[in-house]
């Protein structure tokens, strides 16, 4: 099988990782159990099913990537080229028992998840893990999935995780027509179009770079979000009713996502005030990732991400004004589109040679704290109920990677009428993460009160 070369953004994720800043996604699923042995049975099922999922057998290794003149010119001029590239390929020694682990019964799933999230994935074998945590109560168990961001983004990780859960009906992929065969040289008839595309890409890159520079000026964050990293991790979760979110949305307008982001801003305000840090003038920059993947993509493995950048109105004491500010900022971002502005900086990865990713990874990792203060991302989940070994999934908390120099990341998923906020933090910088999780629920209650009849 021909190795699947990493897309530039995947390569960036692979190279900016360090021991203290692992670049893996996570999801903690909580299942109701029919018996105390349900967790052990779930671990056996995951291992058995993983052996039959091709995407879970893929490791990442360094490759030599020469210039390929058979590719269209606009693509041939883009990275990854030369030494420094990497590719996914089947691992001939794949053993699912190295990836699925059964742990001792746990009283607090989040406490265990935090400890496990701080451990980097092995880079010499397929970069994913599934940790099964039986509950001490005997009526529940949890599974923590970890996928390296270079192996899968949120959508791809969902597909891989679903492949080892109980079978469910999925839409049949739309067939794709094979690309026409190309000769050894670029098609000269397409050179003008290719050159126009390349020049347009350069212009977009300059726009993004200028926006990034402007975004780093005159915005006050808070030390709670940008403390010196310690490599430790803590997780927490909050659950709110989607009907409550819709109630607020219908009362004030905007989108569900606007409400969910405004809830984060309000929760941060409550949390910082209780810490005694104050919120006057505080407007941390939030990166809101945006998927650029086309539906039913023929190449679902690669990360196709852009993003919006906005200031969270933490300093505003009025919850409705906070929501209005979020709505205005998101509308402005949508009008500009995901291909321009500071939030689209991930697109610059397409313009960096593979060797540049290898050599510049540590520098890029250090620069994240200058670009944004907190990540707030949405991870889609199927509307149907998921099961493992017949045991229904009742809660699911998504976890995002924590960038260097940042203390907190927030991921949100809606599942079976409930919105689940998954919080990941540096354990030493944010020892009171559970308090922030409670503030999320309190902020929703406040919004319902001010939006009520």
Coordinates of C-alpha atoms in Angstrom, one line a residue:
X1 CA 0.0 0.0 0.0
X2 CA 1.3 3.5 -1.0
X3 CA 2.0 5.7 2.1
X4 CA -0.5 8.4 2.6
X5 CA 1.5 11.7 2.8
X6 CA 0.5 14.0 5.7
X7 CA -1.2 17.2 4.7
X8 CA 0.8 20.3 5.7
X9 CA -1.4 21.0 8.8
X10 CA -1.1 17.4 9.9
X11 CA 2.7 17.7 9.6
X12 CA 2.6 20.8 11.6
X13 CA 0.7 19.1 14.4
X14 CA 3.2 16.2 14.4
X15 CA 6.2 18.5 14.6
X16 CA 5.0 21.0 17.3
X17 CA 4.4 18.3 19.8
X18 CA 6.6 18.0 22.9
X19 CA 6.6 15.8 26.0
X20 CA 4.8 18.5 28.0
X21 CA 2.5 19.5 25.1
X22 CA 1.1 16.4 23.5
X23 CA -1.1 17.1 20.4
X24 CA -3.8 14.6 20.8
X25 CA -7.6 14.9 20.9
X26 CA -9.6 13.1 23.5
X27 CA -13.2 12.1 24.3
X28 CA -14.5 10.7 27.5
X29 CA -17.6 8.6 27.0
X30 CA -19.6 7.4 30.0
X31 CA -21.7 4.3 29.5
X32 CA -24.4 2.8 31.8
X33 CA -23.4 -0.7 32.8
X34 CA -25.6 -3.8 33.2
X35 CA -23.1 -5.6 35.4
X36 CA -19.7 -4.9 37.3
X37 CA -17.9 -6.8 34.5
X38 CA -19.2 -4.6 31.7
X39 CA -16.0 -2.6 31.6
X40 CA -13.8 -5.7 31.1
X41 CA -16.1 -6.9 28.4
X42 CA -16.0 -3.5 26.7
X43 CA -12.2 -3.6 26.7
X44 CA -12.2 -7.0 25.0
X45 CA -14.6 -5.7 22.4
X46 CA -12.6 -2.6 21.6
X47 CA -9.4 -4.7 21.1
X48 CA -11.1 -7.2 18.9
X49 CA -12.8 -4.6 16.7
X50 CA -9.7 -2.3 16.5
X51 CA -7.9 -5.1 14.7
X52 CA -10.4 -4.8 11.8
X53 CA -10.3 -1.0 11.4
X54 CA -7.7 0.0 8.8
X55 CA -7.5 3.6 10.0
X56 CA -6.4 2.4 13.5
X57 CA -3.5 0.4 12.0
X58 CA -1.8 3.5 10.6
X59 CA 1.4 4.7 12.0
X60 CA 3.3 7.9 11.1
X61 CA 6.9 7.8 9.9
X62 CA 9.3 10.2 8.2
X63 CA 9.6 10.0 4.4
X64 CA 11.5 11.5 1.6
X65 CA 9.2 13.6 -0.6
X66 CA 10.8 14.6 -4.0
X67 CA 9.3 17.1 -6.3
X68 CA 6.6 15.5 -8.4
X69 CA 6.2 17.1 -11.8
X70 CA 3.2 15.0 -12.6
X71 CA 1.1 17.0 -10.1
X72 CA -0.6 20.2 -11.3
X73 CA 1.8 23.2 -11.1
X74 CA -0.1 25.0 -8.3
X75 CA 0.1 21.8 -6.2
X76 CA 3.7 20.9 -7.3
X77 CA 4.9 24.3 -5.9
X78 CA 3.3 23.6 -2.5
X79 CA 4.7 21.6 0.4
X80 CA 5.5 19.0 1.6
X81 CA 8.6 18.7 -0.6
X82 CA 11.9 17.2 0.2
X83 CA 13.2 15.8 3.4
X84 CA 11.1 16.4 6.5
X85 CA 7.8 15.0 5.3
X86 CA 5.9 12.3 7.0
X87 CA 3.3 9.7 5.9
X88 CA 0.7 7.4 7.3
X89 CA 1.3 3.7 6.5
X90 CA 0.0 0.4 7.9
X91 CA 2.0 -0.8 10.9
X92 CA 3.0 -4.4 10.2
X93 CA 3.4 -5.1 13.9
X94 CA 0.1 -3.6 14.9
X95 CA -1.2 -5.2 18.2
X96 CA -4.5 -3.7 19.5
X97 CA -3.5 -4.9 23.0
X98 CA -0.9 -2.1 23.0
X99 CA -3.7 0.5 22.4
X100 CA -6.6 -0.7 24.5
X101 CA -6.1 -0.8 28.3
X102 CA -8.4 -1.8 31.1
X103 CA -7.8 0.1 34.3
X104 CA -8.8 -0.4 38.0
X105 CA -12.2 0.8 39.0
X106 CA -12.4 4.6 39.3
X107 CA -14.5 6.8 41.6
X108 CA -13.9 9.9 39.5
X109 CA -13.7 9.4 35.7
X110 CA -12.4 13.0 35.1
X111 CA -9.6 12.6 37.6
X112 CA -8.4 9.6 35.8
X113 CA -8.9 11.2 32.4
X114 CA -6.8 14.2 33.3
X115 CA -3.9 11.9 34.4
X116 CA -4.1 10.0 31.1
X117 CA -4.5 13.0 28.9
X118 CA -1.1 14.4 30.0
X119 CA 0.7 11.3 28.7
X120 CA 1.9 11.7 25.0
X121 CA 1.0 8.9 22.6
X122 CA 3.8 6.6 21.4
X123 CA 5.2 7.9 18.1
X124 CA 6.6 4.6 16.9
X125 CA 3.2 2.9 16.5
X126 CA -0.3 4.0 15.5
X127 CA -0.9 7.1 17.6
X128 CA -4.2 6.4 19.4
X129 CA -5.3 4.8 22.6
X130 CA -8.5 3.7 24.3
X131 CA -8.6 3.5 28.1
X132 CA -11.5 1.7 29.8
X133 CA -12.3 2.9 33.3
X134 CA -14.8 0.7 35.2
X135 CA -16.9 2.7 37.7
X136 CA -16.6 1.9 41.4
X137 CA -20.4 2.1 41.5
X138 CA -20.7 -1.1 39.3
X139 CA -23.4 0.5 37.2
X140 CA -21.2 2.6 34.8
X141 CA -17.9 2.6 33.0
X142 CA -16.1 5.1 30.9
X143 CA -13.8 5.0 27.8
X144 CA -11.2 7.7 27.1
X145 CA -10.3 7.8 23.5
X146 CA -7.1 9.6 22.5
X147 CA -6.1 10.3 18.8
X148 CA -3.1 12.3 17.7
X149 CA -4.2 15.4 15.8
X150 CA -1.9 14.3 12.9
X151 CA -3.8 11.0 12.6
X152 CA -7.3 12.5 12.8
X153 CA -9.2 15.8 13.4
X154 CA -12.5 15.8 15.3
X155 CA -14.6 14.4 12.5
X156 CA -12.1 11.7 11.5
X157 CA -11.6 10.7 15.2
X158 CA -15.4 10.3 15.5
X159 CA -15.4 8.0 12.5
X160 CA -12.6 5.9 14.0
X161 CA -14.2 5.7 17.4
X162 CA -17.6 4.8 15.9
X163 CA -16.0 1.9 14.1
X164 CA -15.2 0.1 17.3
X165 CA -18.6 0.9 19.0
X166 CA -21.6 -1.3 18.3
X167 CA -22.6 -1.3 14.6
X168 CA -25.0 1.4 13.6
X169 CA -26.6 2.5 10.3
X170 CA -24.4 5.1 8.5
X171 CA -25.0 6.9 5.2
X172 CA -23.5 5.2 2.1
X173 CA -20.5 7.3 0.9
X174 CA -21.1 8.9 -2.5
X175 CA -18.8 7.3 -5.2
X176 CA -16.1 9.5 -6.5
X177 CA -14.9 9.6 -10.1
X178 CA -11.2 8.7 -10.5
X179 CA -9.0 11.6 -11.5
X180 CA -7.8 11.6 -15.1
X181 CA -4.4 10.2 -15.7
X182 CA -1.7 12.9 -16.1
X183 CA 1.5 12.9 -18.1
X184 CA 5.0 13.5 -16.7
X185 CA 4.7 17.3 -17.1
X186 CA 2.1 19.8 -16.1
X187 CA -0.7 20.6 -18.6
X188 CA 0.5 23.8 -20.2
X189 CA -3.1 24.7 -21.0
X190 CA -3.7 25.1 -17.3
X191 CA -0.6 27.2 -16.5
X192 CA -2.4 30.6 -16.5
X193 CA -5.1 29.3 -14.2
X194 CA -2.5 27.6 -12.0
X195 CA -0.4 30.8 -11.8
X196 CA -3.5 32.9 -10.9
X197 CA -4.3 30.4 -8.1
X198 CA -0.8 30.6 -6.8
X199 CA -0.8 34.4 -6.8
X200 CA -4.1 34.4 -5.0
X201 CA -2.8 32.0 -2.4
X202 CA 0.2 34.4 -1.8
X203 CA -2.1 37.3 -1.4
X204 CA -4.3 35.4 1.1
X205 CA -1.2 34.4 3.0
X206 CA -0.1 38.0 3.3
X207 CA -3.6 39.1 4.5
X208 CA -3.6 36.4 7.1
X209 CA -0.1 37.3 8.3
X210 CA -1.0 40.9 8.7
X211 CA -4.2 40.0 10.6
X212 CA -2.2 37.8 13.0
X213 CA 0.2 40.7 13.7
X214 CA -2.7 43.1 14.4
X215 CA -4.5 40.5 16.6
X216 CA -1.6 40.4 19.0
X217 CA -1.8 44.1 19.9
X218 CA -3.7 45.8 22.7
X219 CA -5.8 42.9 24.0
X220 CA -5.7 42.1 27.7
X221 CA -5.9 38.5 28.7
X222 CA -5.5 37.1 32.2
X223 CA -2.6 35.1 33.8
X224 CA -5.2 32.3 34.6
X225 CA -5.3 31.5 30.9
X226 CA -1.6 32.0 30.0
X227 CA 0.4 30.6 32.9
X228 CA 3.7 29.0 32.5
X229 CA 3.1 25.3 31.4
X230 CA 3.8 22.4 33.8
X231 CA 2.9 19.5 31.5
X232 CA 0.2 18.4 33.9
X233 CA -3.5 17.9 32.9
X234 CA -6.9 18.1 34.6
X235 CA -10.3 17.6 32.9
X236 CA -13.8 18.5 33.9
X237 CA -17.2 18.5 32.3
X238 CA -20.5 20.3 32.4
X239 CA -23.8 19.3 30.9
X240 CA -26.7 21.6 29.9
X241 CA -30.0 20.9 28.2
X242 CA -30.1 21.9 24.5
X243 CA -33.7 23.0 25.0
X244 CA -32.4 25.7 27.4
X245 CA -29.9 26.8 24.8
X246 CA -32.7 27.0 22.2
X247 CA -34.8 29.0 24.6
X248 CA -32.1 31.7 24.8
X249 CA -31.4 31.6 21.1
X250 CA -35.0 32.2 20.2
X251 CA -35.3 35.0 22.7
X252 CA -32.3 37.0 21.5
X253 CA -31.5 35.7 18.0
X254 CA -28.2 34.4 16.6
X255 CA -27.2 30.8 16.5
X256 CA -26.8 28.0 19.0
X257 CA -23.1 28.3 18.6
X258 CA -23.3 32.0 19.5
X259 CA -25.0 31.1 22.8
X260 CA -22.5 28.3 23.6
X261 CA -19.6 30.7 23.1
X262 CA -21.2 33.4 25.2
X263 CA -21.7 30.8 28.0
X264 CA -17.9 30.3 28.0
X265 CA -17.4 34.0 28.3
X266 CA -19.8 34.3 31.2
X267 CA -18.4 31.3 32.9
X268 CA -14.9 32.7 32.7
X269 CA -16.1 36.0 34.2
X270 CA -17.7 34.2 37.2
X271 CA -14.6 32.0 37.7
X272 CA -12.1 34.8 37.5
X273 CA -14.2 37.0 39.9
X274 CA -14.4 34.2 42.4
X275 CA -10.6 33.7 42.2
X276 CA -10.2 37.4 43.0
X277 CA -8.3 38.1 39.8
X278 CA -10.8 40.7 38.5
X279 CA -12.2 41.0 35.0
X280 CA -12.0 44.7 34.2
X281 CA -10.7 45.1 30.7
X282 CA -10.2 41.4 30.2
X283 CA -11.1 40.2 26.7
X284 CA -9.1 37.0 26.0
X285 CA -8.7 36.0 22.3
X286 CA -10.6 32.8 21.5
X287 CA -9.8 30.7 18.5
X288 CA -12.9 29.1 17.1
X289 CA -11.8 26.3 14.6
X290 CA -13.8 25.9 11.4
X291 CA -13.8 22.8 9.3
X292 CA -13.0 23.3 5.6
X293 CA -13.7 19.7 4.8
X294 CA -16.2 19.1 2.0
X295 CA -19.0 16.7 2.8
X296 CA -18.3 13.1 1.8
X297 CA -14.7 14.0 1.2
X298 CA -12.6 11.5 -0.8
X299 CA -9.7 12.2 1.6
X300 CA -11.1 12.3 5.1
X301 CA -7.8 11.7 6.9
X302 CA -6.2 15.1 6.5
X303 CA -7.0 18.0 8.8
X304 CA -8.8 20.7 6.8
X305 CA -9.1 23.5 9.3
X306 CA -9.3 27.2 9.4
X307 CA -10.7 29.3 12.2
X308 CA -12.2 32.5 13.5
X309 CA -10.6 34.7 16.1
X310 CA -12.6 36.8 18.4
X311 CA -12.3 38.6 21.8
X312 CA -14.5 37.0 24.5
X313 CA -16.4 39.9 26.3
X314 CA -15.4 38.6 29.7
X315 CA -15.2 42.2 31.0
X316 CA -18.8 43.0 30.3
X317 CA -21.1 42.4 33.4
X318 CA -24.3 42.1 31.4
X319 CA -25.0 38.6 30.1
X320 CA -27.2 39.8 27.2
X321 CA -24.5 42.3 26.1
X322 CA -22.0 39.5 26.2
X323 CA -24.2 37.4 24.0
X324 CA -24.7 40.3 21.6
X325 CA -21.0 41.0 21.4
X326 CA -20.3 37.3 20.6
X327 CA -23.0 37.3 17.9
X328 CA -21.6 40.5 16.3
X329 CA -18.1 39.1 16.3
X330 CA -19.2 35.8 14.8
X331 CA -21.3 37.5 12.1
X332 CA -18.2 39.6 11.2
X333 CA -16.1 36.5 11.0
X334 CA -18.6 34.7 8.8
X335 CA -18.9 37.7 6.5
X336 CA -15.1 37.7 6.0
X337 CA -15.1 33.9 5.6
X338 CA -12.8 31.2 7.0
X339 CA -10.0 31.8 4.5
X340 CA -9.0 35.3 5.7
X341 CA -8.2 37.0 9.0
X342 CA -6.0 36.0 11.9
X343 CA -8.1 32.9 12.7
X344 CA -7.2 31.4 9.3
X345 CA -3.5 31.2 10.3
X346 CA -3.7 27.4 10.1
X347 CA -3.9 27.8 6.3
X348 CA -0.4 29.2 6.3
X349 CA 0.8 25.6 6.9
X350 CA 0.1 25.0 3.2
X351 CA 2.8 27.5 2.3
X352 CA 5.6 26.0 4.4
X353 CA 7.9 23.3 3.0
X354 CA 8.0 20.0 4.9
X355 CA 11.5 20.7 6.2
X356 CA 10.3 24.0 7.5
X357 CA 7.7 22.2 9.6
X358 CA 10.4 19.9 10.9
X359 CA 12.8 22.7 11.8
X360 CA 10.2 25.4 12.8
X361 CA 7.9 23.3 14.8
X362 CA 9.2 24.3 18.2
X363 CA 9.1 28.0 17.2
X364 CA 5.5 27.7 16.0
X365 CA 4.5 26.0 19.2
X366 CA 6.0 28.9 21.2
X367 CA 4.1 31.4 19.1
X368 CA 0.6 30.0 19.9
X369 CA 0.4 32.1 23.1
X370 CA 0.9 35.3 21.1
X371 CA -1.9 34.4 18.7
X372 CA -4.8 33.3 21.0
X373 CA -5.5 32.7 24.7
X374 CA -8.1 30.0 24.7
X375 CA -9.4 27.5 22.2
X376 CA -13.2 27.0 22.0
X377 CA -14.1 24.3 19.5
X378 CA -17.2 22.3 18.6
X379 CA -17.1 18.6 17.9
X380 CA -20.1 17.2 16.0
X381 CA -21.7 13.9 17.2
X382 CA -24.3 11.7 15.6
X383 CA -27.9 12.3 16.7
X384 CA -28.5 8.6 17.2
X385 CA -27.7 6.8 20.5
X386 CA -24.3 5.0 20.6
X387 CA -23.6 1.8 22.4
X388 CA -20.7 -0.5 23.3
X389 CA -21.4 -4.1 24.1
X390 CA -25.1 -3.2 24.3
X391 CA -24.4 -0.6 27.0
X392 CA -25.7 2.9 26.0
X393 CA -23.5 5.9 25.9
X394 CA -25.0 8.5 28.3
X395 CA -22.4 11.3 28.4
X396 CA -19.5 12.3 26.1
X397 CA -17.0 15.0 26.9
X398 CA -14.7 16.1 24.0
X399 CA -11.1 17.3 24.9
X400 CA -9.0 19.5 22.7
X401 CA -5.1 19.7 22.8
X402 CA -3.7 22.3 25.1
X403 CA -1.3 24.6 23.3
X404 CA 2.1 25.7 24.7
X405 CA 1.7 28.7 27.1
X406 CA -2.0 28.2 27.5
X407 CA -3.8 26.9 30.5
X408 CA -7.3 26.0 29.3
X409 CA -9.1 24.7 26.2
X410 CA -12.8 24.1 25.8
X411 CA -14.6 21.7 23.5
X412 CA -18.3 21.3 23.1
X413 CA -20.5 18.5 21.7
X414 CA -24.3 18.0 21.5
X415 CA -25.5 14.5 22.1
X416 CA -29.0 13.2 22.7
X417 CA -30.5 16.5 23.7
X418 CA -27.6 17.5 25.9
X419 CA -24.7 19.9 25.4
X420 CA -21.5 18.5 26.9
X421 CA -18.6 20.9 27.7
X422 CA -15.3 19.2 27.9
X423 CA -12.6 21.3 29.7
X424 CA -8.9 20.6 29.7
X425 CA -6.5 22.6 31.8
X426 CA -3.0 22.6 33.1
X427 CA -3.5 20.9 36.5
X428 CA -1.2 23.2 38.4
X429 CA -2.3 26.5 36.8
X430 CA -6.0 25.6 37.1
X431 CA -6.5 23.5 40.2
X432 CA -10.1 24.7 40.5
X433 CA -11.3 23.5 37.1
X434 CA -14.4 21.9 38.6
X435 CA -15.4 25.4 39.7
X436 CA -15.2 26.6 36.2
X437 CA -17.4 23.7 35.0
X438 CA -20.0 24.7 37.6
X439 CA -19.9 28.2 36.3
X440 CA -20.9 27.0 32.9
X441 CA -24.1 25.6 34.2
X442 CA -24.7 28.7 36.3
X443 CA -24.3 31.0 33.3
X444 CA -26.9 29.0 31.3
X445 CA -29.3 29.4 34.3
X446 CA -28.6 33.2 34.3
X447 CA -29.3 33.5 30.6
X448 CA -32.6 31.6 31.0
X449 CA -33.6 34.0 33.8
X450 CA -32.9 37.2 31.9
X451 CA -34.5 35.8 28.7
X452 CA -37.5 34.4 30.4
X453 CA -41.1 35.7 30.0

